[in-house]
Amino acid sequence: MVQDFLVTQGLEQRQQVARVLEGWAGLVGPEVAAHVVVEAFEEGRLLLRADSTTWANQMRLLQATLDRRLREEL
């Protein structure tokens, strides 16, 4: 029932984004979370900000793993 309400009100996606934001360190681990943060969620895409080029490249390499992990969690 609640899930149906969230979907009809367009809130389901917001709820999922909030869960990602709240659980970011748990999803990616404390080391990654110390260097990479969620910047925004736009047009169905999670935008991240890394504190260095090295971490940005690492996140590109981990993109498929992160996508899978987010799908499992949400």
Short mmCIF file of C-alpha atoms in Angstrom, two decimals:
data_model
loop_
_atom_site.label_atom_id
_atom_site.label_comp_id
_atom_site.label_asym_id
_atom_site.label_seq_id
_atom_site.Cartn_x
_atom_site.Cartn_y
_atom_site.Cartn_z
CA MET A 1 0.00 0.00 0.00
CA VAL A 2 2.64 2.52 1.00
CA GLN A 3 4.77 1.60 -2.00
CA ASP A 4 1.80 2.11 -4.32
CA PHE A 5 1.19 5.54 -2.79
CA LEU A 6 4.84 6.51 -3.24
CA VAL A 7 4.76 5.44 -6.88
CA THR A 8 1.53 7.28 -7.67
CA GLN A 9 2.81 10.43 -5.99
CA GLY A 10 6.18 10.25 -7.73
CA LEU A 11 7.96 9.88 -4.42
CA GLU A 12 9.43 6.41 -4.86
CA GLN A 13 12.51 7.74 -6.65
CA ARG A 14 13.05 10.43 -4.01
CA GLN A 15 12.83 7.80 -1.29
CA GLN A 16 15.44 5.68 -3.07
CA VAL A 17 17.77 8.65 -3.53
CA ALA A 18 17.42 9.48 0.16
CA ARG A 19 18.35 5.90 1.04
CA VAL A 20 21.47 6.15 -1.13
CA LEU A 21 22.48 9.43 0.48
CA GLU A 22 21.91 8.13 4.00
CA GLY A 23 23.71 4.86 3.38
CA TRP A 24 26.46 6.02 1.02
CA ALA A 25 29.37 4.91 3.26
CA GLY A 26 27.72 1.54 3.77
CA LEU A 27 27.18 1.07 0.04
CA VAL A 28 30.67 2.01 -1.12
CA GLY A 29 32.72 1.49 2.02
CA PRO A 30 34.31 4.09 4.30
CA GLU A 31 37.48 4.53 2.23
CA VAL A 32 35.59 5.39 -0.97
CA ALA A 33 33.07 7.53 0.94
CA ALA A 34 35.95 9.57 2.38
CA HIS A 35 36.94 10.59 -1.17
CA VAL A 36 33.75 10.40 -3.25
CA VAL A 37 30.41 12.02 -2.42
CA VAL A 38 27.02 12.16 -4.09
CA GLU A 39 26.74 15.55 -5.76
CA ALA A 40 23.24 15.26 -7.23
CA PHE A 41 20.64 13.00 -8.79
CA GLU A 42 19.53 14.26 -12.19
CA GLU A 43 17.52 12.60 -14.94
CA GLY A 44 17.88 9.18 -13.39
CA ARG A 45 21.63 9.49 -12.95
CA LEU A 46 23.61 9.66 -9.74
CA LEU A 47 26.30 12.34 -10.07
CA LEU A 48 29.38 11.89 -7.93
CA ARG A 49 32.20 14.24 -6.96
CA ALA A 50 35.63 12.83 -6.23
CA ASP A 51 38.35 14.74 -4.42
CA SER A 52 41.00 13.75 -6.96
CA THR A 53 41.44 12.51 -10.50
CA THR A 54 42.66 9.20 -9.10
CA TRP A 55 39.41 8.63 -7.24
CA ALA A 56 37.34 9.78 -10.22
CA ASN A 57 39.12 7.20 -12.38
CA GLN A 58 38.63 4.54 -9.70
CA MET A 59 34.89 5.24 -9.68
CA ARG A 60 34.76 4.91 -13.47
CA LEU A 61 36.34 1.47 -13.11
CA LEU A 62 33.88 0.54 -10.37
CA GLN A 63 30.80 1.88 -12.17
CA ALA A 64 29.35 -1.52 -13.10
CA THR A 65 29.93 -2.85 -9.59
CA LEU A 66 28.36 0.24 -8.03
CA ASP A 67 25.37 0.04 -10.40
CA ARG A 68 24.81 -3.59 -9.43
CA ARG A 69 25.17 -2.83 -5.73
CA LEU A 70 22.68 0.04 -5.89
CA ARG A 71 20.16 -2.14 -7.72
CA GLU A 72 20.53 -4.85 -5.08
CA GLU A 73 20.09 -2.40 -2.23
CA LEU A 74 17.16 -0.53 -3.75
#
